Amino acid sequence: MKYQTLLARSFSKHEQKKLGYWALLACLFIALSFFINFKPFMGPLSVLNLRLSTGEDEKLHLFDDTDSSLQIAKETINSTSIVNDTGSSHEEAEIMSSALTVNDTDSSHGESEIRDTEIIVNNATSRSQEVVFKESLAQNMETNDSTNPPQFVNEKDTSMVNNTNSSLPEATDASAGTKNSTVEPPLCTFMGRSDFCEIKGDIRIDGNSYTVFIVSSEIDILAAENTSWCIRPYARKGDQAAMGGVREWTVKLVAGASHILPQCTQNHSVPAILFSAGGYSGNHFHSFADIIVPLFFTSRPYNGDVQFLITNGLTAWISKFKTLMKALSRYPPISIDYRQDIHCYDSMTVGLIRRTSKELSIDPSNSPYSMKDFRQFLRSSYSLKRTMAIKIGNGSRKRPRLVIISRKRSRAFTNVGEIVSMAKRLGFRVVVAEPDADVSGFAKIINSCDVMMGVHGAGLTNMVFLPEKAVLVQVIPIGGTEWLSKTYFEEPAKDMNIRYLDYKIRVEESTLIHQYPHDHVVLRDPSEIWKQGWSAVQSIYLSKQNVTLDVNRFRPTLVKALELLHQ
């Protein structure tokens, strides 16, 4: 009443009414200004707030605020009636706890360096299910051409791309009926020596186009950071010459209604592993190092309930290693290239897993398996009887058995008879054998021996069949190949519990002295030939050289082998 009396004295009724209108407008203006200025802080945004950061490790990481995108995803899911969400916050915690994987970066002499720039993306579109991706944004590899020596590549740090999409709808195949499996985006891993994708869902293999199709929903395809991956399924990544002989496959997310999606003609109830038998598979060493050992590592967890799909699969290679493939899989392998039929699976791995840069090796520190397990698998597959080499005791009449690996084309012993006579005088029983396509038969010969000797070459790979605590003697020819000898055979032998000795020949023991003058650079300074590239080294020191062993100089090496068998 006091304020009304005061206004009545100061203003007329008309002026009071006019003043009230202006006060109301002022209040509305103030309220409008408040909402305009402070709206971004009062609710979730419709777009992601992204932050980019770079650290000393030269990796680019992408972080995001997922609150608003979570709301968008919920609204989208509700509007499209997707009901296959069965996850929980507990599952989220388990997946996110493993969202970053850091791999050890060992270095090997002569290796090509891979510089990876990787990205981590957390794109949360559903709290109920988390799917983890792993992909490399860029891989700039310094690889040498075919004139350079075999390359050894370190396993680089890898990160995961987390794309937490909602569950995908069930796919329907006109010829196969309805599949009830939930489709998950592939977990693709890019490592130093191998790339591989682990996939679950509605998977269709088209051997004509070298494509692995994964049936997905439109929503998940739009939400995914990547919808296709290119894989060369051979475990010698970084070696340009080897990978040039490996067919590239595409792993591709495709909508169920897409016109490019092939219809299943054969459905399989077991998982599949797709790998290449190309690359250097014609070489016995590389068949084991690049294919057989990684295949064991990748397929062993399935305990035989897995089918092999082979690309670049030559009949001769498949026949040579059929015993091992039968031991790893209860199902016949399929040569998948150029097939007109479409094979469909619910689970598969594209590529082979190789977690170490070491040759002919399994790292037990990051694997449930070791080379001891692999060698036990070989003994079981080929029915090899001996587990341990002979142990010679004082006064024992047991004579150890020595096998000399024979070669015909190059790096062959020119005086095998002299070597056999000297070894027999020391007390060895001697066998001279040359590897051939009969792996099973040759494995039995090697397993029956306690000492194996030969010139550096793929034939020494057969040490995998030796019993434990046997002795490998590697004869190293001239030409600066000591690092190859160490990497390919000395280090793997120690991982297999095989005692190792080597013998480096002198120039006088090489047949190259009959091809070049005594003061020629080939004999005097092999490092100069290395500067010309790998093809020059290979053509001279590996392809043209044989060995005439000085048996008197070599004798102490075999004596040392006998001493090791006494221990």
Coordinates of C-alpha atoms in Angstrom, one line a residue:
M1 CA 0.0 0.0 0.0
K2 CA 2.9 2.3 0.8
Y3 CA 4.4 1.8 -2.7
Q4 CA 1.0 2.3 -4.4
T5 CA 0.5 5.6 -2.5
L6 CA 3.9 6.7 -3.5
L7 CA 3.3 5.9 -7.2
A8 CA -0.1 7.6 -7.1
R9 CA 1.6 10.8 -5.9
S10 CA 4.4 10.6 -8.5
F11 CA 2.6 9.3 -11.6
S12 CA -0.9 9.3 -13.1
K13 CA -2.8 6.0 -13.7
H14 CA -1.9 6.1 -17.4
E15 CA 1.8 6.6 -16.6
Q16 CA 1.7 3.8 -14.0
K17 CA 0.3 1.3 -16.5
K18 CA 2.8 2.3 -19.1
L19 CA 5.7 1.9 -16.5
G20 CA 4.4 -1.6 -15.8
Y21 CA 4.5 -2.7 -19.4
W22 CA 8.1 -1.5 -19.7
A23 CA 9.1 -3.4 -16.6
L24 CA 7.6 -6.6 -18.0
L25 CA 9.5 -6.2 -21.3
A26 CA 12.7 -5.6 -19.4
C27 CA 12.2 -8.9 -17.4
L28 CA 11.5 -10.8 -20.6
F29 CA 14.7 -9.4 -22.2
I30 CA 16.8 -10.3 -19.2
A31 CA 15.4 -13.9 -19.1
L32 CA 16.0 -14.3 -22.9
S33 CA 19.6 -13.0 -22.6
F34 CA 20.2 -15.5 -19.7
F35 CA 19.0 -18.5 -21.8
I36 CA 21.0 -17.5 -24.9
N37 CA 24.3 -17.0 -23.0
F38 CA 24.1 -20.1 -20.7
K39 CA 22.3 -22.7 -22.8
P40 CA 25.5 -24.7 -23.7
F41 CA 26.1 -25.4 -20.0
M42 CA 22.5 -26.6 -19.2
G43 CA 22.3 -29.8 -21.2
P44 CA 24.1 -32.3 -23.5
L45 CA 25.3 -31.1 -26.8
S46 CA 24.2 -32.6 -30.1
V47 CA 27.8 -33.0 -31.3
L48 CA 31.0 -34.4 -29.7
N49 CA 33.5 -32.2 -28.0
L50 CA 36.8 -33.4 -29.4
R51 CA 40.3 -32.8 -28.1
L52 CA 43.5 -33.6 -30.0
S53 CA 46.8 -34.2 -28.2
T54 CA 50.2 -35.3 -29.3
G55 CA 52.9 -36.7 -27.0
E56 CA 56.5 -37.6 -27.2
D57 CA 55.6 -41.0 -28.6
E58 CA 54.5 -39.3 -31.8
K59 CA 51.1 -41.0 -31.6
L60 CA 47.9 -39.1 -32.2
H61 CA 45.1 -39.8 -29.7
L62 CA 41.5 -38.7 -30.1
F63 CA 39.4 -38.2 -27.0
D64 CA 35.7 -37.4 -26.8
D65 CA 33.0 -36.3 -24.5
T66 CA 30.5 -39.2 -24.9
D67 CA 27.6 -37.8 -22.8
S68 CA 25.7 -36.1 -25.6
S69 CA 26.5 -38.8 -28.2
L70 CA 25.2 -41.3 -25.7
Q71 CA 21.9 -39.5 -25.6
I72 CA 21.7 -39.4 -29.4
A73 CA 22.4 -43.1 -29.6
K74 CA 19.7 -43.9 -27.1
E75 CA 17.2 -41.8 -29.1
T76 CA 18.2 -43.4 -32.4
I77 CA 18.0 -46.9 -31.0
N78 CA 14.6 -46.3 -29.5
S79 CA 13.3 -44.9 -32.8
T80 CA 14.5 -48.0 -34.8
S81 CA 13.4 -50.6 -32.2
I82 CA 16.8 -52.5 -31.9
V83 CA 16.4 -54.9 -29.0
N84 CA 19.5 -57.0 -29.1
D85 CA 21.2 -55.1 -26.2
T86 CA 22.2 -57.7 -23.6
G87 CA 25.4 -56.2 -22.2
S88 CA 26.0 -54.8 -18.8
S89 CA 28.2 -52.2 -17.1
H90 CA 30.3 -55.1 -15.9
E91 CA 31.0 -56.1 -19.5
E92 CA 31.9 -52.5 -20.2
A93 CA 34.5 -52.5 -17.4
E94 CA 36.1 -55.7 -18.6
I95 CA 36.4 -54.5 -22.2
M96 CA 37.6 -51.0 -21.4
S97 CA 40.2 -52.4 -19.0
S98 CA 41.9 -53.9 -22.1
A99 CA 41.4 -51.0 -24.4
L100 CA 45.0 -50.2 -24.7
T101 CA 47.6 -52.7 -25.7
V102 CA 51.3 -51.9 -25.7
N103 CA 53.6 -54.4 -27.5
D104 CA 57.3 -54.7 -26.8
T105 CA 59.6 -53.1 -29.4
D106 CA 62.6 -55.4 -29.8
S107 CA 65.3 -54.7 -32.4
S108 CA 67.0 -57.2 -34.7
H109 CA 70.0 -56.6 -36.9
G110 CA 69.1 -55.7 -40.5
E111 CA 65.4 -55.1 -39.8
S112 CA 63.2 -52.7 -41.6
E113 CA 61.7 -50.0 -39.3
I114 CA 58.0 -49.5 -39.3
R115 CA 56.7 -46.1 -38.1
D116 CA 53.2 -46.3 -37.1
T117 CA 50.8 -43.5 -36.2
E118 CA 47.9 -44.9 -34.3
I119 CA 44.6 -43.5 -33.1
I120 CA 42.3 -44.3 -30.2
V121 CA 38.7 -43.4 -30.7
N122 CA 36.1 -43.8 -28.1
N123 CA 32.8 -43.4 -29.8
A124 CA 30.2 -44.5 -27.4
T125 CA 26.8 -45.1 -28.9
S126 CA 25.4 -47.6 -26.3
R127 CA 26.2 -48.2 -22.7
S128 CA 25.0 -51.8 -23.0
Q129 CA 27.6 -53.2 -25.3
E130 CA 31.3 -52.2 -25.9
V131 CA 33.1 -53.5 -29.0
V132 CA 36.8 -52.9 -29.3
F133 CA 38.5 -52.1 -32.6
K134 CA 42.2 -52.0 -33.3
E135 CA 43.4 -50.2 -36.4
S136 CA 46.4 -48.4 -37.7
L137 CA 45.9 -44.9 -39.1
A138 CA 49.1 -44.9 -41.1
Q139 CA 52.0 -47.3 -41.6
N140 CA 55.0 -45.8 -43.4
M141 CA 57.4 -48.6 -43.8
E142 CA 61.0 -48.2 -44.8
T143 CA 61.3 -51.4 -46.9
N144 CA 64.1 -52.4 -49.2
D145 CA 63.6 -53.6 -52.7
S146 CA 64.3 -57.2 -53.7
T147 CA 68.0 -56.6 -53.9
N148 CA 68.2 -56.3 -50.1
P149 CA 68.6 -59.1 -47.5
P150 CA 65.7 -60.6 -45.6
Q151 CA 64.3 -58.0 -43.3
F152 CA 63.5 -58.2 -39.6
V153 CA 60.7 -55.9 -38.4
N154 CA 60.0 -55.0 -34.8
E155 CA 56.6 -55.3 -33.3
K156 CA 55.5 -51.7 -32.8
D157 CA 53.2 -50.4 -30.1
T158 CA 49.6 -50.9 -31.1
S159 CA 46.5 -49.1 -29.8
M160 CA 42.9 -50.0 -30.0
V161 CA 40.1 -48.1 -31.6
N162 CA 37.0 -48.4 -29.4
N163 CA 33.8 -48.1 -31.3
T164 CA 31.1 -49.0 -28.9
N165 CA 28.2 -49.6 -31.2
S166 CA 24.8 -51.0 -30.3
S167 CA 23.9 -54.6 -31.1
L168 CA 23.4 -55.3 -34.7
P169 CA 20.2 -56.8 -36.1
E170 CA 20.0 -60.5 -37.0
A171 CA 20.9 -61.2 -40.6
T172 CA 18.7 -63.2 -42.9
D173 CA 20.0 -65.3 -45.7
A174 CA 17.4 -66.5 -48.3
S175 CA 19.2 -69.8 -48.9
A176 CA 20.4 -70.4 -45.3
G177 CA 17.5 -69.3 -43.2
T178 CA 17.8 -66.9 -40.3
K179 CA 21.0 -66.5 -38.4
N180 CA 20.6 -65.8 -34.7
S181 CA 24.1 -64.7 -34.0
T182 CA 24.9 -61.1 -33.0
V183 CA 27.2 -59.4 -35.4
E184 CA 30.2 -57.7 -33.9
P185 CA 32.6 -55.4 -35.8
P186 CA 36.0 -57.0 -36.5
L187 CA 38.8 -56.8 -34.0
C188 CA 41.6 -56.0 -36.4
T189 CA 45.2 -56.0 -35.1
F190 CA 48.2 -54.5 -37.0
M191 CA 51.5 -55.8 -35.6
G192 CA 55.2 -55.8 -36.6
R193 CA 55.1 -59.1 -38.4
S194 CA 51.4 -59.8 -39.1
D195 CA 48.0 -58.3 -39.5
F196 CA 44.9 -60.2 -38.6
C197 CA 41.2 -59.6 -38.0
E198 CA 39.0 -61.6 -35.6
I199 CA 35.4 -61.6 -36.6
K200 CA 32.0 -62.8 -35.2
G201 CA 28.6 -62.6 -36.8
D202 CA 27.2 -63.2 -40.3
I203 CA 30.3 -63.7 -42.3
R204 CA 30.4 -64.5 -46.1
I205 CA 33.5 -65.4 -48.0
D206 CA 33.7 -64.5 -51.7
G207 CA 36.9 -66.1 -53.2
N208 CA 36.3 -64.5 -56.6
S209 CA 36.7 -60.9 -55.2
Y210 CA 38.9 -61.8 -52.3
T211 CA 36.4 -60.2 -49.9
V212 CA 35.1 -61.2 -46.4
F213 CA 31.7 -59.6 -46.1
I214 CA 30.3 -58.9 -42.6
V215 CA 26.5 -58.2 -42.6
S216 CA 25.8 -55.1 -40.5
S217 CA 23.1 -52.6 -39.9
E218 CA 23.0 -49.1 -41.5
I219 CA 23.3 -47.5 -38.1
D220 CA 26.5 -49.5 -37.2
I221 CA 28.0 -48.8 -40.6
L222 CA 27.4 -45.0 -40.2
A223 CA 28.8 -45.1 -36.6
A224 CA 31.9 -47.1 -37.4
E225 CA 35.2 -45.3 -37.8
N226 CA 36.2 -47.7 -40.6
T227 CA 34.1 -50.0 -42.7
S228 CA 36.8 -52.0 -44.5
W229 CA 40.3 -53.4 -43.8
C230 CA 42.9 -54.7 -46.2
I231 CA 44.8 -57.8 -45.0
R232 CA 47.6 -59.8 -46.5
P233 CA 47.3 -63.0 -44.4
Y234 CA 50.9 -64.0 -44.3
A235 CA 53.1 -63.6 -41.2
R236 CA 56.1 -61.8 -42.7
K237 CA 54.9 -58.2 -42.8
G238 CA 57.6 -55.7 -43.6
D239 CA 59.4 -58.0 -46.2
Q240 CA 58.4 -56.4 -49.4
A241 CA 59.5 -59.3 -51.6
A242 CA 57.6 -61.8 -49.6
M243 CA 54.4 -59.8 -49.2
G244 CA 54.5 -59.1 -53.0
G245 CA 53.6 -62.8 -53.5
V246 CA 50.6 -62.7 -51.0
R247 CA 47.1 -62.0 -52.2
E248 CA 45.4 -59.0 -50.5
W249 CA 41.9 -59.6 -48.9
T250 CA 39.3 -57.0 -48.0
V251 CA 37.3 -57.3 -44.8
K252 CA 34.1 -55.2 -45.4
L253 CA 31.1 -54.2 -43.4
V254 CA 28.0 -54.4 -45.7
A255 CA 24.3 -53.6 -45.0
G256 CA 22.0 -56.6 -45.1
A257 CA 20.0 -55.0 -47.9
S258 CA 23.0 -54.1 -50.1
H259 CA 23.0 -55.4 -53.7
I260 CA 26.7 -56.4 -53.4
L261 CA 26.1 -58.8 -50.5
P262 CA 26.4 -62.4 -51.8
Q263 CA 24.0 -65.1 -50.7
C264 CA 25.4 -68.1 -48.8
T265 CA 25.7 -71.4 -50.7
Q266 CA 27.5 -73.3 -48.0
N267 CA 27.1 -72.8 -44.3
H268 CA 29.6 -74.0 -41.7
S269 CA 29.1 -74.5 -38.0
V270 CA 32.8 -74.2 -37.0
P271 CA 35.1 -71.2 -37.1
A272 CA 37.5 -70.6 -39.9
I273 CA 41.1 -69.3 -40.3
L274 CA 42.1 -67.7 -43.6
F275 CA 45.8 -67.7 -44.4
S276 CA 48.2 -67.5 -47.3
A277 CA 50.5 -70.2 -48.5
G278 CA 52.3 -67.7 -50.8
G279 CA 55.3 -65.5 -50.0
Y280 CA 58.4 -67.5 -49.4
S281 CA 56.5 -70.8 -48.8
G282 CA 58.6 -72.6 -51.4
N283 CA 61.5 -72.4 -48.8
H284 CA 61.4 -75.0 -46.1
F285 CA 62.5 -72.5 -43.4
H286 CA 59.9 -69.9 -44.3
S287 CA 57.2 -72.5 -44.5
F288 CA 57.8 -73.2 -40.8
A289 CA 58.7 -69.6 -39.6
D290 CA 56.0 -67.7 -41.6
I291 CA 53.2 -70.2 -41.8
I292 CA 53.3 -73.4 -39.7
V293 CA 54.4 -71.9 -36.4
P294 CA 51.9 -69.0 -36.6
L295 CA 49.2 -71.4 -37.7
F296 CA 49.8 -73.5 -34.7
F297 CA 49.7 -70.5 -32.4
T298 CA 46.4 -69.2 -34.1
S299 CA 44.5 -72.5 -34.4
R300 CA 45.6 -74.5 -31.3
P301 CA 43.0 -72.9 -29.0
Y302 CA 40.2 -74.4 -31.1
N303 CA 41.4 -77.9 -30.4
G304 CA 40.7 -79.1 -33.9
D305 CA 37.2 -77.5 -34.3
V306 CA 38.3 -75.0 -37.0
Q307 CA 38.5 -75.0 -40.8
F308 CA 41.4 -73.6 -42.8
L309 CA 40.8 -71.4 -45.8
I310 CA 44.0 -71.2 -47.9
T311 CA 44.7 -68.4 -50.4
N312 CA 47.7 -68.7 -52.7
G313 CA 47.5 -72.4 -51.9
L314 CA 49.6 -74.5 -54.2
T315 CA 48.7 -78.2 -54.3
A316 CA 52.3 -79.2 -53.6
W317 CA 52.5 -77.1 -50.4
I318 CA 49.2 -78.4 -49.1
S319 CA 50.2 -82.0 -49.8
K320 CA 53.6 -81.5 -48.1
F321 CA 52.1 -80.3 -44.9
K322 CA 48.8 -82.2 -44.9
T323 CA 49.8 -84.2 -41.8
L324 CA 50.2 -81.0 -39.7
M325 CA 47.0 -79.5 -41.0
K326 CA 45.0 -82.6 -40.2
A327 CA 46.5 -82.5 -36.7
L328 CA 45.3 -78.9 -36.2
S329 CA 41.9 -79.3 -37.9
R330 CA 39.3 -82.0 -38.1
Y331 CA 38.0 -80.5 -41.3
P332 CA 39.4 -80.6 -44.8
P333 CA 41.2 -77.3 -45.9
I334 CA 39.5 -75.3 -48.6
S335 CA 41.5 -73.6 -51.3
I336 CA 39.4 -70.4 -51.4
D337 CA 40.7 -68.6 -54.4
Y338 CA 38.4 -68.2 -57.5
R339 CA 35.6 -70.2 -56.0
Q340 CA 32.1 -69.6 -57.3
D341 CA 30.4 -70.8 -54.1
I342 CA 30.0 -68.5 -51.1
H343 CA 31.1 -70.0 -47.8
C344 CA 29.5 -68.6 -44.6
Y345 CA 30.7 -68.7 -41.0
D346 CA 29.7 -67.3 -37.6
S347 CA 33.3 -66.8 -36.5
M348 CA 36.7 -66.5 -38.3
T349 CA 40.2 -65.1 -38.2
V350 CA 41.6 -63.5 -41.3
G351 CA 45.4 -63.8 -41.1
L352 CA 47.8 -65.5 -38.7
I353 CA 48.9 -64.3 -35.3
R354 CA 52.6 -63.8 -34.9
R355 CA 53.5 -61.8 -31.8
T356 CA 57.3 -61.9 -32.0
S357 CA 59.8 -60.6 -34.4
K358 CA 62.1 -63.5 -33.7
E359 CA 62.4 -66.2 -36.3
L360 CA 61.0 -69.7 -35.8
S361 CA 59.9 -68.8 -32.3
I362 CA 56.9 -68.4 -29.9
D363 CA 57.3 -65.9 -27.1
P364 CA 55.9 -67.7 -24.0
S365 CA 55.7 -64.4 -22.1
N366 CA 52.7 -63.2 -24.1
S367 CA 51.3 -66.6 -25.1
P368 CA 49.8 -69.8 -23.5
Y369 CA 52.2 -71.7 -25.8
S370 CA 56.0 -72.1 -26.3
M371 CA 58.3 -73.8 -28.8
K372 CA 58.4 -76.7 -26.4
D373 CA 54.6 -77.1 -26.9
F374 CA 55.1 -76.8 -30.7
R375 CA 57.8 -79.5 -30.8
Q376 CA 55.6 -81.8 -28.7
F377 CA 52.9 -81.2 -31.3
L378 CA 55.3 -82.2 -34.1
R379 CA 56.3 -85.4 -32.3
S380 CA 52.7 -86.3 -31.8
S381 CA 51.7 -85.5 -35.4
Y382 CA 54.6 -87.4 -37.0
S383 CA 54.7 -90.2 -34.3
L384 CA 58.3 -89.3 -33.4
K385 CA 59.5 -91.6 -30.5
R386 CA 62.5 -89.8 -29.0
T387 CA 62.0 -86.9 -26.6
M388 CA 65.5 -86.6 -25.2
A389 CA 68.9 -87.0 -26.9
I390 CA 71.3 -89.7 -25.7
K391 CA 73.3 -89.1 -22.6
I392 CA 76.8 -90.7 -22.8
G393 CA 78.1 -91.9 -19.5
N394 CA 81.6 -93.0 -18.5
G395 CA 82.3 -96.4 -19.9
S396 CA 79.0 -96.4 -21.9
R397 CA 78.9 -98.3 -25.1
K398 CA 76.2 -96.2 -26.5
R399 CA 77.2 -94.5 -29.8
P400 CA 75.5 -91.2 -30.6
R401 CA 74.0 -90.8 -34.0
L402 CA 75.1 -88.0 -36.3
V403 CA 73.1 -86.8 -39.4
I404 CA 74.9 -84.8 -42.1
I405 CA 72.4 -82.6 -44.1
S406 CA 73.3 -83.1 -47.7
R407 CA 72.7 -80.4 -50.4
K408 CA 73.0 -80.8 -54.2
R409 CA 72.7 -77.3 -55.8
S410 CA 74.8 -75.0 -53.5
R411 CA 76.5 -74.9 -50.2
A412 CA 77.1 -78.6 -50.5
F413 CA 80.0 -80.6 -48.9
T414 CA 82.4 -81.7 -51.6
N415 CA 84.1 -84.2 -49.3
V416 CA 81.3 -85.9 -47.5
G417 CA 83.3 -89.2 -47.4
E418 CA 86.2 -87.7 -45.5
I419 CA 83.7 -86.1 -43.0
V420 CA 81.9 -89.5 -42.5
S421 CA 85.2 -91.3 -41.9
M422 CA 86.5 -88.8 -39.3
A423 CA 83.1 -88.8 -37.5
K424 CA 83.1 -92.6 -37.3
R425 CA 86.6 -92.6 -35.8
L426 CA 85.3 -90.3 -33.1
G427 CA 82.6 -92.9 -32.2
F428 CA 79.6 -91.6 -34.1
R429 CA 77.1 -93.6 -36.1
V430 CA 76.7 -91.5 -39.3
V431 CA 73.7 -90.9 -41.6
V432 CA 73.8 -88.7 -44.7
A433 CA 70.4 -87.5 -45.7
E434 CA 68.9 -84.8 -48.0
P435 CA 65.4 -83.3 -47.2
D436 CA 62.6 -83.9 -49.7
A437 CA 58.8 -83.5 -49.9
D438 CA 58.3 -86.4 -47.5
V439 CA 58.4 -84.4 -44.3
S440 CA 57.2 -87.3 -42.2
G441 CA 59.9 -89.7 -43.3
F442 CA 62.7 -87.1 -42.9
A443 CA 61.3 -86.1 -39.5
K444 CA 61.8 -89.7 -38.3
I445 CA 65.4 -89.7 -39.5
I446 CA 66.2 -86.4 -37.7
N447 CA 64.5 -87.5 -34.5
S448 CA 66.6 -90.7 -34.4
C449 CA 69.8 -88.6 -34.2
D450 CA 71.6 -86.8 -31.4
V451 CA 73.7 -84.4 -33.5
M452 CA 72.8 -82.7 -36.8
M453 CA 75.3 -80.8 -38.9
G454 CA 75.1 -78.9 -42.2
V455 CA 76.0 -75.7 -44.1
H456 CA 73.8 -72.7 -43.4
G457 CA 70.5 -73.2 -45.3
A458 CA 66.9 -74.2 -45.1
G459 CA 67.7 -77.8 -44.5
L460 CA 68.8 -76.9 -40.9
T461 CA 65.1 -76.0 -40.2
N462 CA 64.7 -79.8 -39.6
M463 CA 66.2 -79.2 -36.2
V464 CA 62.6 -78.8 -35.0
F465 CA 62.4 -82.6 -35.1
L466 CA 65.6 -83.2 -33.0
P467 CA 65.1 -84.6 -29.5
E468 CA 65.7 -82.1 -26.6
K469 CA 69.3 -81.6 -25.6
A470 CA 70.5 -82.7 -29.0
V471 CA 73.3 -80.7 -30.7
L472 CA 73.1 -78.6 -33.8
V473 CA 76.4 -77.8 -35.7
Q474 CA 76.0 -75.1 -38.3
V475 CA 78.8 -74.6 -40.8
I476 CA 78.9 -70.9 -41.8
P477 CA 80.3 -70.2 -45.3
I478 CA 82.3 -67.1 -46.1
G479 CA 80.4 -63.9 -47.2
G480 CA 79.4 -62.1 -44.0
T481 CA 76.3 -64.2 -43.3
E482 CA 77.1 -64.6 -39.6
W483 CA 74.1 -62.5 -38.6
L484 CA 71.8 -64.6 -40.8
S485 CA 73.1 -67.8 -39.2
K486 CA 72.6 -66.5 -35.7
T487 CA 69.1 -65.1 -36.4
Y488 CA 67.7 -68.1 -38.3
F489 CA 69.2 -71.0 -36.4
E490 CA 71.4 -70.2 -33.4
E491 CA 68.7 -68.2 -31.5
P492 CA 65.8 -70.5 -32.4
A493 CA 67.9 -73.6 -31.3
K494 CA 68.3 -72.2 -27.8
D495 CA 64.6 -71.6 -27.5
M496 CA 64.1 -75.3 -28.4
N497 CA 66.5 -76.6 -25.8
I498 CA 68.9 -77.7 -28.4
R499 CA 72.7 -77.2 -27.8
Y500 CA 74.3 -75.1 -30.5
L501 CA 77.8 -75.1 -32.1
D502 CA 79.0 -73.4 -35.2
Y503 CA 82.1 -73.7 -37.4
K504 CA 83.2 -70.8 -39.6
I505 CA 85.1 -71.9 -42.6
R506 CA 88.2 -70.2 -43.9
V507 CA 88.6 -68.9 -47.5
E508 CA 90.6 -72.0 -48.4
E509 CA 87.6 -74.2 -47.5
S510 CA 85.3 -72.3 -50.0
T511 CA 85.1 -73.4 -53.6
L512 CA 84.9 -69.7 -54.5
I513 CA 88.8 -69.7 -54.5
H514 CA 88.5 -71.6 -57.8
Q515 CA 86.2 -68.9 -59.3
Y516 CA 88.0 -65.7 -58.3
P517 CA 91.6 -64.5 -58.0
H518 CA 93.1 -64.8 -54.5
D519 CA 93.1 -61.0 -54.0
H520 CA 89.5 -60.5 -55.4
V521 CA 87.1 -58.4 -53.3
V522 CA 84.7 -61.4 -53.1
L523 CA 87.3 -63.3 -51.1
R524 CA 89.1 -60.4 -49.5
D525 CA 86.2 -58.1 -48.4
P526 CA 82.6 -59.4 -48.5
S527 CA 81.3 -56.2 -47.0
E528 CA 81.9 -54.5 -50.3
I529 CA 79.6 -57.0 -52.0
W530 CA 77.0 -56.3 -49.3
K531 CA 77.0 -52.7 -50.4
Q532 CA 75.8 -53.9 -53.8
G533 CA 72.6 -55.3 -52.3
W534 CA 71.1 -58.6 -51.3
S535 CA 70.8 -60.0 -54.8
A536 CA 74.6 -59.7 -55.3
V537 CA 75.3 -61.4 -51.9
Q538 CA 72.8 -64.2 -52.7
S539 CA 74.1 -64.9 -56.2
I540 CA 77.7 -65.2 -55.1
Y541 CA 77.9 -66.5 -51.5
L542 CA 74.7 -68.5 -51.3
S543 CA 74.2 -69.7 -54.9
K544 CA 77.8 -70.3 -56.2
Q545 CA 79.6 -71.5 -53.1
N546 CA 80.2 -75.0 -51.9
V547 CA 82.4 -76.2 -48.9
T548 CA 85.4 -78.5 -48.8
L549 CA 85.7 -79.0 -45.1
D550 CA 89.1 -79.2 -43.5
V551 CA 88.4 -82.3 -41.4
N552 CA 91.4 -81.8 -39.1
R553 CA 90.3 -78.3 -38.4
F554 CA 86.7 -79.3 -38.0
R555 CA 87.4 -82.3 -35.8
P556 CA 87.5 -80.3 -32.4
T557 CA 83.9 -79.1 -33.2
L558 CA 82.6 -82.7 -33.2
V559 CA 84.6 -83.5 -30.1
K560 CA 82.8 -80.6 -28.4
A561 CA 79.5 -82.1 -29.5
L562 CA 80.4 -85.4 -27.8
E563 CA 81.3 -83.5 -24.6
L564 CA 77.9 -81.9 -24.6
L565 CA 76.2 -85.3 -24.9
H566 CA 78.1 -86.3 -21.7
Q567 CA 76.6 -83.5 -19.8

